[in-house]
Coordinates of C-alpha atoms and ligand atoms in Angstrom, one line a residue:
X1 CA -33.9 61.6 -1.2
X2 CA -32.5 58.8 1.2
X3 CA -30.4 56.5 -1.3
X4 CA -30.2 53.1 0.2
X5 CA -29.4 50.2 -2.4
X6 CA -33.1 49.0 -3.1
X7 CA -33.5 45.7 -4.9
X8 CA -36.4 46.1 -7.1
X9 CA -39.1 44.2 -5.4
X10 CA -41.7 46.1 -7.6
X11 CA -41.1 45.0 -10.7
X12 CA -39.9 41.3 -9.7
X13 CA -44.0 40.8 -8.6
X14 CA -44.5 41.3 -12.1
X15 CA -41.9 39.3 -13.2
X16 CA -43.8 35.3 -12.3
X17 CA -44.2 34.4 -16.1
X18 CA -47.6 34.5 -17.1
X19 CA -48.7 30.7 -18.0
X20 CA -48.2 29.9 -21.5
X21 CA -46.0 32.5 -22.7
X22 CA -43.1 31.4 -24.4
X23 CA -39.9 30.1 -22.4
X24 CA -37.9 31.6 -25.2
X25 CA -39.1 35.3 -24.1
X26 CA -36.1 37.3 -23.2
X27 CA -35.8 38.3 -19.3
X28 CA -34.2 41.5 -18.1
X29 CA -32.8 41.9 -14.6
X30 CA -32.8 45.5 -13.3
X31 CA -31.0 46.1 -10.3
X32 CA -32.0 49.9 -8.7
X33 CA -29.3 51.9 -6.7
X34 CA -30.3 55.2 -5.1
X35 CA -33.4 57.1 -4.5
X36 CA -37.3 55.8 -4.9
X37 CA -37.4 58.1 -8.7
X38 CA -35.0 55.6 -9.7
X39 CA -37.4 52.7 -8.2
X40 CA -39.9 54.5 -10.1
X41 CA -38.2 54.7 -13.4
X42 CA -36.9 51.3 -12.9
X43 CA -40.6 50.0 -12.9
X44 CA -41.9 51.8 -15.8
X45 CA -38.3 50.6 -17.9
X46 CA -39.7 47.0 -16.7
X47 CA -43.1 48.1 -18.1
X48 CA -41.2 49.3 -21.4
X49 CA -39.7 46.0 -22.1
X50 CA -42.8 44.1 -21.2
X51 CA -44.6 45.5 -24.1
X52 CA -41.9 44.2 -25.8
X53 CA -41.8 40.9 -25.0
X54 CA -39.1 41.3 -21.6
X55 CA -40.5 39.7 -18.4
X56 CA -38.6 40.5 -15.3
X57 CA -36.9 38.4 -13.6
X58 CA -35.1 38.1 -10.0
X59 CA -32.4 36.1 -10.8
X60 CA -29.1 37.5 -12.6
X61 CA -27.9 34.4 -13.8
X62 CA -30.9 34.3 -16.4
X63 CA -31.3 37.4 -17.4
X64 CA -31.3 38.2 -21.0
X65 CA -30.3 41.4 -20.3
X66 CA -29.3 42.8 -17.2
X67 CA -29.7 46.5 -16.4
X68 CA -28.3 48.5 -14.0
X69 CA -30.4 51.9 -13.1
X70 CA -27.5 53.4 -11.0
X71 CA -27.1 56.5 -8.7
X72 CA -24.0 59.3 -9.4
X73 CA -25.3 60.9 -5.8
X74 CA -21.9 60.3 -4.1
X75 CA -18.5 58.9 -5.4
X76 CA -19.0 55.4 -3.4
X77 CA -22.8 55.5 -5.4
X78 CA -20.6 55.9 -9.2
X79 CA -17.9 53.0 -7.9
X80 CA -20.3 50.1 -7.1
X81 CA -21.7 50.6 -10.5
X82 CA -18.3 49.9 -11.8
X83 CA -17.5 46.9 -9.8
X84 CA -20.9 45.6 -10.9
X85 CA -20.1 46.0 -14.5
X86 CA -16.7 44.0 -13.9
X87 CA -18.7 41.4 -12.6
X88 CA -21.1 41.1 -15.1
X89 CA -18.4 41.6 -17.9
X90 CA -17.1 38.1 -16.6
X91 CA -20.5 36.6 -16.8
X92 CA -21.1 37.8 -20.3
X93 CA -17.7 36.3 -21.4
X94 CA -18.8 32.9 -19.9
X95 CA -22.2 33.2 -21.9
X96 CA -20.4 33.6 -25.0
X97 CA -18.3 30.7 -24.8
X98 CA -21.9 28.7 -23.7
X99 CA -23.2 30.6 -26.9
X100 CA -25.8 32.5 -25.3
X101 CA -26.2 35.9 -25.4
X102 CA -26.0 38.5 -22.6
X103 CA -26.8 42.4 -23.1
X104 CA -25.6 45.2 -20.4
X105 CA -27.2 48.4 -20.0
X106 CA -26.5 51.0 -17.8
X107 CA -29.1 53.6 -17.0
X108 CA -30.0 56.4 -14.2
X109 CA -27.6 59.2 -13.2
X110 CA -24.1 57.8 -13.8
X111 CA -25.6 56.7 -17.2
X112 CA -26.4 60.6 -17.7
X113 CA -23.1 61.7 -15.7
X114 CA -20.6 59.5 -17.7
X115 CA -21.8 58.8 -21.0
X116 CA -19.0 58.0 -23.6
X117 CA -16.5 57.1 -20.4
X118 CA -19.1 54.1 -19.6
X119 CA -18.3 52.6 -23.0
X120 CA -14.1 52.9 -23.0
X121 CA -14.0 52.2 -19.0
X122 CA -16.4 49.0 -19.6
X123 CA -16.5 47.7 -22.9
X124 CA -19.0 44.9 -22.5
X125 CA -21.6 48.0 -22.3
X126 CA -24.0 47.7 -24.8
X127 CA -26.2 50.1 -24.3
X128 CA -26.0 53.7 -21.9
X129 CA -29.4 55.5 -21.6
X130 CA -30.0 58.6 -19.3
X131 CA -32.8 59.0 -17.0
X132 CA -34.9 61.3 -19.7
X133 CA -34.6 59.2 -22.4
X134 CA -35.4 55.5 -21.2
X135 CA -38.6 55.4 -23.4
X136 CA -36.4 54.7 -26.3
X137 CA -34.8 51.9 -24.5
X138 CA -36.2 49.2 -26.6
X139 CA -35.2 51.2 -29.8
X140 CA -31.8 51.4 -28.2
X141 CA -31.6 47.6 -27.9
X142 CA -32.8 46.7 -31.0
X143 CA -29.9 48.8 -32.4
X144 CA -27.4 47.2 -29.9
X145 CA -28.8 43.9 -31.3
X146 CA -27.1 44.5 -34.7
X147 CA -24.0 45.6 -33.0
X148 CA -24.3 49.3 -32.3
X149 CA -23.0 50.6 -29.0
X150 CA -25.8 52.8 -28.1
X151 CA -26.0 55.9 -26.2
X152 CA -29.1 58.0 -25.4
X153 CA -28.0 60.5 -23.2
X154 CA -29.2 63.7 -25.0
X155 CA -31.8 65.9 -22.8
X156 CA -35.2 64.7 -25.2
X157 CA -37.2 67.2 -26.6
X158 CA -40.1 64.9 -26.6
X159 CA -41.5 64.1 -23.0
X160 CA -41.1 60.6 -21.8
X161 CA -44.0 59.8 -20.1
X162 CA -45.9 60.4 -23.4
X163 CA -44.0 58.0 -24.8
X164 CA -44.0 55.2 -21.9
X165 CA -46.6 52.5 -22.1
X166 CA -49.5 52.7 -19.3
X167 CA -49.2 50.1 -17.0
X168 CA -51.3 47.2 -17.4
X169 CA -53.8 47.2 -14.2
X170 CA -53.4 43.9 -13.1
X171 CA -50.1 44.5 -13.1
X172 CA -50.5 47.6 -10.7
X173 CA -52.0 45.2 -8.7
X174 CA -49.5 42.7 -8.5
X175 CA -47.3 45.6 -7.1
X176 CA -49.0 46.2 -4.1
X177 CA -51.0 48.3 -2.1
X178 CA -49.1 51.6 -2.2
X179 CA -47.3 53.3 -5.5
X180 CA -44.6 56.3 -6.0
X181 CA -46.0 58.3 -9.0
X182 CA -43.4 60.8 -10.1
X183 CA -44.6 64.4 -10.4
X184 CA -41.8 66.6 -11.1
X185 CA -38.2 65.6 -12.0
X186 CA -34.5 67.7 -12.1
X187 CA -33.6 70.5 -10.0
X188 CA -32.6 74.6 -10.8
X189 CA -31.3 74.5 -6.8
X190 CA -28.1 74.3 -7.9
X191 CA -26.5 73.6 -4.0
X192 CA -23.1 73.5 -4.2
X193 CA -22.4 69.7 -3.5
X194 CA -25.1 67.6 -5.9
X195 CA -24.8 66.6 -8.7
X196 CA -28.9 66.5 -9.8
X197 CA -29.1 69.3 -11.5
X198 CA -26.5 68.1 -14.5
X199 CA -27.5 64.2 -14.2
X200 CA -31.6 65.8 -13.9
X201 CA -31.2 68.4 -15.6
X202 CA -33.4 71.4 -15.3
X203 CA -36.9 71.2 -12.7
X204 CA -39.9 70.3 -15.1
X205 CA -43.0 69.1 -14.1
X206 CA -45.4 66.8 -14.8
X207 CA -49.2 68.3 -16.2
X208 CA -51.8 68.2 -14.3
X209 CA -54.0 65.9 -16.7
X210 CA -51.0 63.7 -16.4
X211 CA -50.7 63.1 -12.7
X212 CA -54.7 62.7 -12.6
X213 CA -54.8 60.0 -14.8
X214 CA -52.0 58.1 -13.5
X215 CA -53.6 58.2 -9.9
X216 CA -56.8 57.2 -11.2
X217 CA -55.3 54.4 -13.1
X218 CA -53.6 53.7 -9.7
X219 CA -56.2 53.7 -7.3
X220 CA -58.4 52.0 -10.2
X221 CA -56.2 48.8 -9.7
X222 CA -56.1 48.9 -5.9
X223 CA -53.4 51.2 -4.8
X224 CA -54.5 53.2 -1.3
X225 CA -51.7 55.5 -0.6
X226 CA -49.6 57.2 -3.1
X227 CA -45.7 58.8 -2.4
X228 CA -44.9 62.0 -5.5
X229 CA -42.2 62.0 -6.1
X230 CA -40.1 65.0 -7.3
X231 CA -35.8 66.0 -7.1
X232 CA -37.7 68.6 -5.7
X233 CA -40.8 67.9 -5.0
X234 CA -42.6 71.3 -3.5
X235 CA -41.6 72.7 -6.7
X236 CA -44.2 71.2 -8.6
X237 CA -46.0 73.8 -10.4
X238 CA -49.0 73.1 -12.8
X239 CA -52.2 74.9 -14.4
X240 CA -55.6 74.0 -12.8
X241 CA -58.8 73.7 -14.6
X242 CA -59.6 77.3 -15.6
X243 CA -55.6 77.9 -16.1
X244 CA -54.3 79.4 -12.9
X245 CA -51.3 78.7 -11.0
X246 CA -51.1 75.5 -9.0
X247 CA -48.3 74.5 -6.6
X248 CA -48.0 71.5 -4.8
X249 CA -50.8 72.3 -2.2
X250 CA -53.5 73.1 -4.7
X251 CA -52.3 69.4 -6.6
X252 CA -52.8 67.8 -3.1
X253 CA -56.4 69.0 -2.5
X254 CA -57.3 67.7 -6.2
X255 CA -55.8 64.4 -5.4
X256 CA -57.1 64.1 -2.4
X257 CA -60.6 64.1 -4.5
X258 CA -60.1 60.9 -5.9
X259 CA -62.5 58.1 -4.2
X260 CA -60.7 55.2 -2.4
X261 CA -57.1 57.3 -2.8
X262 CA -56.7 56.9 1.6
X263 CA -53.5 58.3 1.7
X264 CA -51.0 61.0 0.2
X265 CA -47.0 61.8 0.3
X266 CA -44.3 63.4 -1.2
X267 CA -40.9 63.7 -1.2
X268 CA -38.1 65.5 -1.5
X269 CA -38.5 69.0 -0.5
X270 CA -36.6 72.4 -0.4
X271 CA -37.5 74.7 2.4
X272 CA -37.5 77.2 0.1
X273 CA -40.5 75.8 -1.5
X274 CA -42.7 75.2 1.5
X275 CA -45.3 78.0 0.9
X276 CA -48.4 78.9 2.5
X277 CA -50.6 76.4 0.6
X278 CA -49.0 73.5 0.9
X279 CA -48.7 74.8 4.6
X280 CA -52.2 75.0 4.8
X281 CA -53.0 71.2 2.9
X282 CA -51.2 69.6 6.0
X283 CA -53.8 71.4 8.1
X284 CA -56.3 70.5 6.7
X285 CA -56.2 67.3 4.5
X286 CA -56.5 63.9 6.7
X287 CA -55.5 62.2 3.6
X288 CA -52.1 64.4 3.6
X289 CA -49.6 62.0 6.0
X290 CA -48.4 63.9 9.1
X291 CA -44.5 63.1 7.7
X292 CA -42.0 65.5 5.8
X293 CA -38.4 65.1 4.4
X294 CA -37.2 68.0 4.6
X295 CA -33.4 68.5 4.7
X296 CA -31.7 70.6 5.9
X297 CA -28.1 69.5 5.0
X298 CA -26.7 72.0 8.1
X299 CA -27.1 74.0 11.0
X300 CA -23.9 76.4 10.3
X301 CA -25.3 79.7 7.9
X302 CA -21.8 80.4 7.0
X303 CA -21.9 76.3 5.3
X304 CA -25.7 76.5 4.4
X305 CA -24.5 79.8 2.6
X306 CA -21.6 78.0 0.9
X307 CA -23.6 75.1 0.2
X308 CA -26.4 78.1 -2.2
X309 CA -28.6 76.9 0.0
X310 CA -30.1 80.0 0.6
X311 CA -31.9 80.2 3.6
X312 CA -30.8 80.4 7.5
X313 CA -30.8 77.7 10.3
X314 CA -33.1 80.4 12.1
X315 CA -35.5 80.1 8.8
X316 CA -35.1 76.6 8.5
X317 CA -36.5 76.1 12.3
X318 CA -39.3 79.2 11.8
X319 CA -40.4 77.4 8.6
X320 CA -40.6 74.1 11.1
X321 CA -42.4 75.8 14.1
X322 CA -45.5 76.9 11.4
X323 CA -45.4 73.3 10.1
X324 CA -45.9 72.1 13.5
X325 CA -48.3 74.8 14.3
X326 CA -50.5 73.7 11.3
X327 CA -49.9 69.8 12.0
X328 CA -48.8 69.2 15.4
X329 CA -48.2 65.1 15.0
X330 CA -46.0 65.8 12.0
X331 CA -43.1 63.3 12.0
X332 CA -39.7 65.2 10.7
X333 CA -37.0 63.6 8.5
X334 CA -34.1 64.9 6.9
X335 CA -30.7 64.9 5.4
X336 CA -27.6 65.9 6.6
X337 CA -24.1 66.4 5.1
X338 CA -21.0 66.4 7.6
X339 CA -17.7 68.0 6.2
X340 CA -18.3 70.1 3.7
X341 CA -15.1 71.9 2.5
X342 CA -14.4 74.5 5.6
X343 CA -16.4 73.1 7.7
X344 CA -15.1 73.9 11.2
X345 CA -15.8 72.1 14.8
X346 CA -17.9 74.3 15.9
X347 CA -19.9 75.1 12.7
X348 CA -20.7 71.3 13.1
X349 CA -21.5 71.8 16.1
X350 CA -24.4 74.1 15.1
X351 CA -25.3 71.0 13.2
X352 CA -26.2 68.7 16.2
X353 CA -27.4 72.1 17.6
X354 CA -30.2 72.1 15.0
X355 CA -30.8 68.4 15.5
X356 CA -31.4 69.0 19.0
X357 CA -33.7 71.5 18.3
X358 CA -36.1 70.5 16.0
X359 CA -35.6 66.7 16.7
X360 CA -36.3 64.2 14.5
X361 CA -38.5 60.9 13.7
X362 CA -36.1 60.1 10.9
X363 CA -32.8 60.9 9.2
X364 CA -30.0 60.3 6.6
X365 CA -26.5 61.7 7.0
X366 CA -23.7 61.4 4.8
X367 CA -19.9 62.1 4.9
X368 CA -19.6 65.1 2.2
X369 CA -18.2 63.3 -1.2
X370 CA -16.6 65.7 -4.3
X371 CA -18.8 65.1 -7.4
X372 CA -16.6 65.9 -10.2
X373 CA -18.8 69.4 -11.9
X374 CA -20.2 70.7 -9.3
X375 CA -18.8 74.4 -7.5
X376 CA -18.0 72.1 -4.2
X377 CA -15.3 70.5 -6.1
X378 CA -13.8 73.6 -6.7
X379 CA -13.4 74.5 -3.1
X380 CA -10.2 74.2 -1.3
X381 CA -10.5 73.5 2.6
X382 CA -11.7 69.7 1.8
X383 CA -12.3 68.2 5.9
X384 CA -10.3 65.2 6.3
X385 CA -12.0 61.9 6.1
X386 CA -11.2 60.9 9.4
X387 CA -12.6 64.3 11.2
X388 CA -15.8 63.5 8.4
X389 CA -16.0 59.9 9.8
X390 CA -16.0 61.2 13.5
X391 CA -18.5 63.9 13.3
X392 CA -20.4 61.8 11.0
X393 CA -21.0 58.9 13.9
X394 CA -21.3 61.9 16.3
X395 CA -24.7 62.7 14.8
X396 CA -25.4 59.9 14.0
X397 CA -25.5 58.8 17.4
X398 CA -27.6 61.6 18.5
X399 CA -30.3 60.9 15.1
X400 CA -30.8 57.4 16.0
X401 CA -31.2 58.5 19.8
X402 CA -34.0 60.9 18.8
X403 CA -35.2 57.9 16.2
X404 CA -35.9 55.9 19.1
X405 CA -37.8 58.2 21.2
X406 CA -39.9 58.9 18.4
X407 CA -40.4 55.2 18.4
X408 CA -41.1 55.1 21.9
X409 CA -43.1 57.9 22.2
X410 CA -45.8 56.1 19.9
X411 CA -45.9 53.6 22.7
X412 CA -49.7 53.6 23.8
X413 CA -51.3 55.4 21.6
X414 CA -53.7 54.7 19.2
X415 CA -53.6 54.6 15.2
X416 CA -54.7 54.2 11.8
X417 CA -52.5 51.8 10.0
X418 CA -52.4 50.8 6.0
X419 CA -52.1 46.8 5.8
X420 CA -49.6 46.4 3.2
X421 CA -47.7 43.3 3.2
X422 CA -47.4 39.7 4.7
X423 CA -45.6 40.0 8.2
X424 CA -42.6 37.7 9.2
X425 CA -44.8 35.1 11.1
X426 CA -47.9 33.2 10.2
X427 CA -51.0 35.2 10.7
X428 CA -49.5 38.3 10.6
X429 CA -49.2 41.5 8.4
X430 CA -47.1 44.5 8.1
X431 CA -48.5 47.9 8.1
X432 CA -47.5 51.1 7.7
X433 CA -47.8 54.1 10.3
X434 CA -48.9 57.6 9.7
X435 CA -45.2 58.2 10.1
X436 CA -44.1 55.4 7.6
X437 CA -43.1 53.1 10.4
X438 CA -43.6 49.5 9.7
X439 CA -46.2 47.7 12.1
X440 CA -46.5 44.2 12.9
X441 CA -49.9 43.1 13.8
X442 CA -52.3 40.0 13.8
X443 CA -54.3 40.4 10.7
X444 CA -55.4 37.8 7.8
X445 CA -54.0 38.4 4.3
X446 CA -57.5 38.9 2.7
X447 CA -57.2 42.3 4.7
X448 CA -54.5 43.7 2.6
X449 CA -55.4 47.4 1.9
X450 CA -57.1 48.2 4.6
X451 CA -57.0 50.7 7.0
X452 CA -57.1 49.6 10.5
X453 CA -57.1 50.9 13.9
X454 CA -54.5 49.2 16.3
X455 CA -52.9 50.1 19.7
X456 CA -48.9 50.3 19.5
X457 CA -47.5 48.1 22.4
X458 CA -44.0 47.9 21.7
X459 CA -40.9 48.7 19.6
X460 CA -38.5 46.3 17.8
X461 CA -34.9 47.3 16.0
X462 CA -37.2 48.7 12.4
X463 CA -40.7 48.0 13.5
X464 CA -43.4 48.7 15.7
X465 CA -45.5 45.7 17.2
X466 CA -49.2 46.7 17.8
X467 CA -53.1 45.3 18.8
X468 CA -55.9 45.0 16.7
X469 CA -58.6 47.3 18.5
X470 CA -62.6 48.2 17.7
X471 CA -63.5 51.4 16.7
Ligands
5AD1 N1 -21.9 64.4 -0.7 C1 -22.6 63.9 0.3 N2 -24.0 63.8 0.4 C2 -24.6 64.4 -0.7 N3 -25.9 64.5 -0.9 C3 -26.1 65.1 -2.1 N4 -24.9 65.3 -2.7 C4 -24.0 64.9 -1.8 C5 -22.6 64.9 -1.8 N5 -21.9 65.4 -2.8 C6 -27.0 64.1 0.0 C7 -27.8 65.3 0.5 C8 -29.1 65.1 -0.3 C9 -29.1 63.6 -0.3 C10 -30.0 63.0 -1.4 O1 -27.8 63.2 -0.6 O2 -28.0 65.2 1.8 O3 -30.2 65.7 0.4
SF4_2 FE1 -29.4 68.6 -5.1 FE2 -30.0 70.9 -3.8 FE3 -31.4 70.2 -6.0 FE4 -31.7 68.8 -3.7 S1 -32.2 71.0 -3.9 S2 -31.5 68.0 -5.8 S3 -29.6 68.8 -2.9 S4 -29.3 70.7 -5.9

């Protein structure tokens, strides 16, 4: 999953107070950093506290509580969460002397990662509470009230989403127009550089009954296209109605079903777990977006071997050519890592090799970071951060070359777009593309959720600009 610091612009919709309720009713901040599960589990904490009284709110300075649902990912990823506690242990000591109380949390993967070291390295902590356990969060502050320093980090034997309060519906709607439902969570991948499978912990998935009824609720309140989520996404494996094996394919054709559900994603995949069926649902399912993130990390077989990655670059571009074969608009995104311990020149070189070959609409790369735990660590060989630096702007370059023809190349032609959100200028809306590009267009806000037809007629920096045309 990309991991871009994303404010939480879900949950601060739901966060205008409600006329009449008290002014004394606590507000939480949350601040997200990482991937969209953690936007996801940052809405449904918001939804946690609400039944408890929290509303959210957008402004630190007053928050109740402030809560940070942070991302362990990469080492830069753990550090800003520190900085941001140093910060907000000043603003808590200012509170005091005002007489007003302040409560910290820290939740998400450094939360799981980092436990008891949280608590000595930032004492004005008050409550740590991993990513499997953030139902009890409420219980967890109520304890913190009377002066416990909680943590919840333990793997719970009881399953969170059973505990987690449905969303209200007008709330749903307040969110928007499109909604990430989480479908499958943790990883058994085990790839030599990532730290998901200890912060995660092992792959589980969601039932069946579980992901139906959420969807429902969703599309109930409004929602038109719907992003699963998963560490791992194409591992999702379930029990249909008479008890047979589902995968991921079989759950797309049942929630492709639903009436007024317009459009379905997912996200992250291995390319190990890209079987035949789900092969076969972007063939055939026009609800089913033509876009897939699936990394790749590298093109080298001797680093894809060292990262367990276990498949080729050969398999990785077969596996691509019967993708294409089945859905020839699919738009391709991935993940890349540059400078993995060992990694030579001209096994980096096989990197940009791939790129070149497969050529993508869409792409993260990173500079290879040591998490603490995992086998990579362990390696000696570590590149040097300038060599990383240099061959990561190197294919960088060449991603956001490829980035741009993709734009380009949807110059002309004619498409479907989801109306989602106001647009920067009177009069106008953003949409978004088959291939998650945003569109600017000419539209009135009472069209919001629909799906229109438009003619792209040029390309800004993030965006695509587009004409309203009959169909
Ligand atoms: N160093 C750099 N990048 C990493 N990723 C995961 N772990 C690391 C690491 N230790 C990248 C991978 C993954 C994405 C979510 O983050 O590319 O797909
Ligand atoms: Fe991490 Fe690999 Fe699992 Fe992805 S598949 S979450 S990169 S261990």
């Amino acid at each position: 999953m990309s991991d871009q610091i994303i404010p939480l612009p879900a949950t601060a919709e739901a966060a205008a107070p409600v006329p009449g309720t008290n002014p004394n009713t606590r507000k939480v901040f949350i601040k997200t950093y990482g991937c969209q599960m953690n936007v996801y589990d940052s809405v449904r904490m918001g939804d946690a506290l609400a039944s408890e009284g929290y509303v959210t709110t957008e402004a630190m300075e007053e928050a109740d509580l402030v809560l940070l649902n942070t991302c362990h990912i990469r080492e830069k990823a753990a550090e800003k969460v520190y900085s941001a506690l140093g910060r907000l242990r000043e603003m808590k000591k200012e509170r005091a002397a005002n007489g007003r109380e302040m409560m910290i949390g820290v939740a998400g993967c450094v939360a799981q990662a980092e436990g008891e070291e949280i608590l000595r390295r930032a004492p004005a902590v008050d409550v740590v509470i991993g990513p499997q356990t953030y139902h009890r969060l409420p219980e967890a502050l109520k304890r913190a009230r009377q002066g416990e320093r909680v943590i919840e980090t333990d793997y719970a034997v009881e399953d969170k989403f059973e505990h987690l309060p449905k969303t209200e519906k007008a709330v749903i709607r307040s969110r928007g127009v499109t909604s990430f439902l989480t479908v499958q969570e943790g990883c058994d991948k085990f790839c030599t550089f990532c730290v998901v499978p200890y912060t995660r912990g092992s792959e589980v998935s969601r039932p069946l009954s579980q992901i139906l009824d959420e969807a429902k609720r969703l599309v109930e309140a409004g929602v038109r296209e719907i992003t699963l989520l998963g560490q791992n996404v194409n591992a999702w494996h379930g029990e249909g109605p008479k008890g047979e094996a589902w995968g991921l394919g079989d759950l797309l054709y049942r929630l492709s079903e639903i009436p007024g559900l317009a459009r379905l994603r997912y996200t992250t995949s291995h390319p190990r777990d890209m079987d035949d069926r789900l092969i076969e649902a972007h063939r055939h399912l026009r609800t089913l977006m033509p876009y897939l993130h699936l990394p790749v990390q590298a093109g080298s077989d001797r680093v894809l071997k060292a990262m367990n990655r276990r498949h080729t670059a050969q398999e990785y571009i077969r596996l691509i050519e019967r993708i294409r074969a089945a859905r020839p608009d699919i738009a391709l995104s991935g993940d890349f890592i540059v400078g993995f311990p060992g990694e030579t020149e001209a096994e980096f070189e096989d990197t940009l090799r791939l790129v070149e070959t497969v050529r993508y609409a869409q792409a993260f790369s990173f500079k290879y970071s040591t998490r603490p735990g995992t086998p990579g660590a362990e390696l000696g060989s570590q590149v040097a951060e300038e060599v990383k630096a240099e061959r990561l702007e190197r294919l960088q370059a060449l991603l956001l070359k490829q980035q741009h023809e993709f734009a380009e190349g949807c110059v002309g032609k004619v498409i479907d777009i989801l109306l989602e959100k106001p647009g920067r200028n009177a009069g106008q809306l953003i949409g978004r593309s088959p291939w998650l590009q945003s569109v600017n267009v000419d539209a009135k806000s009472s069209q919001i959720g629909d799906i229109i037809s438009v003619r792209i007629i040029g390309t800004g920096p993030n965006s695509l600009f587009a004409e309203r045309i009959e169909r």
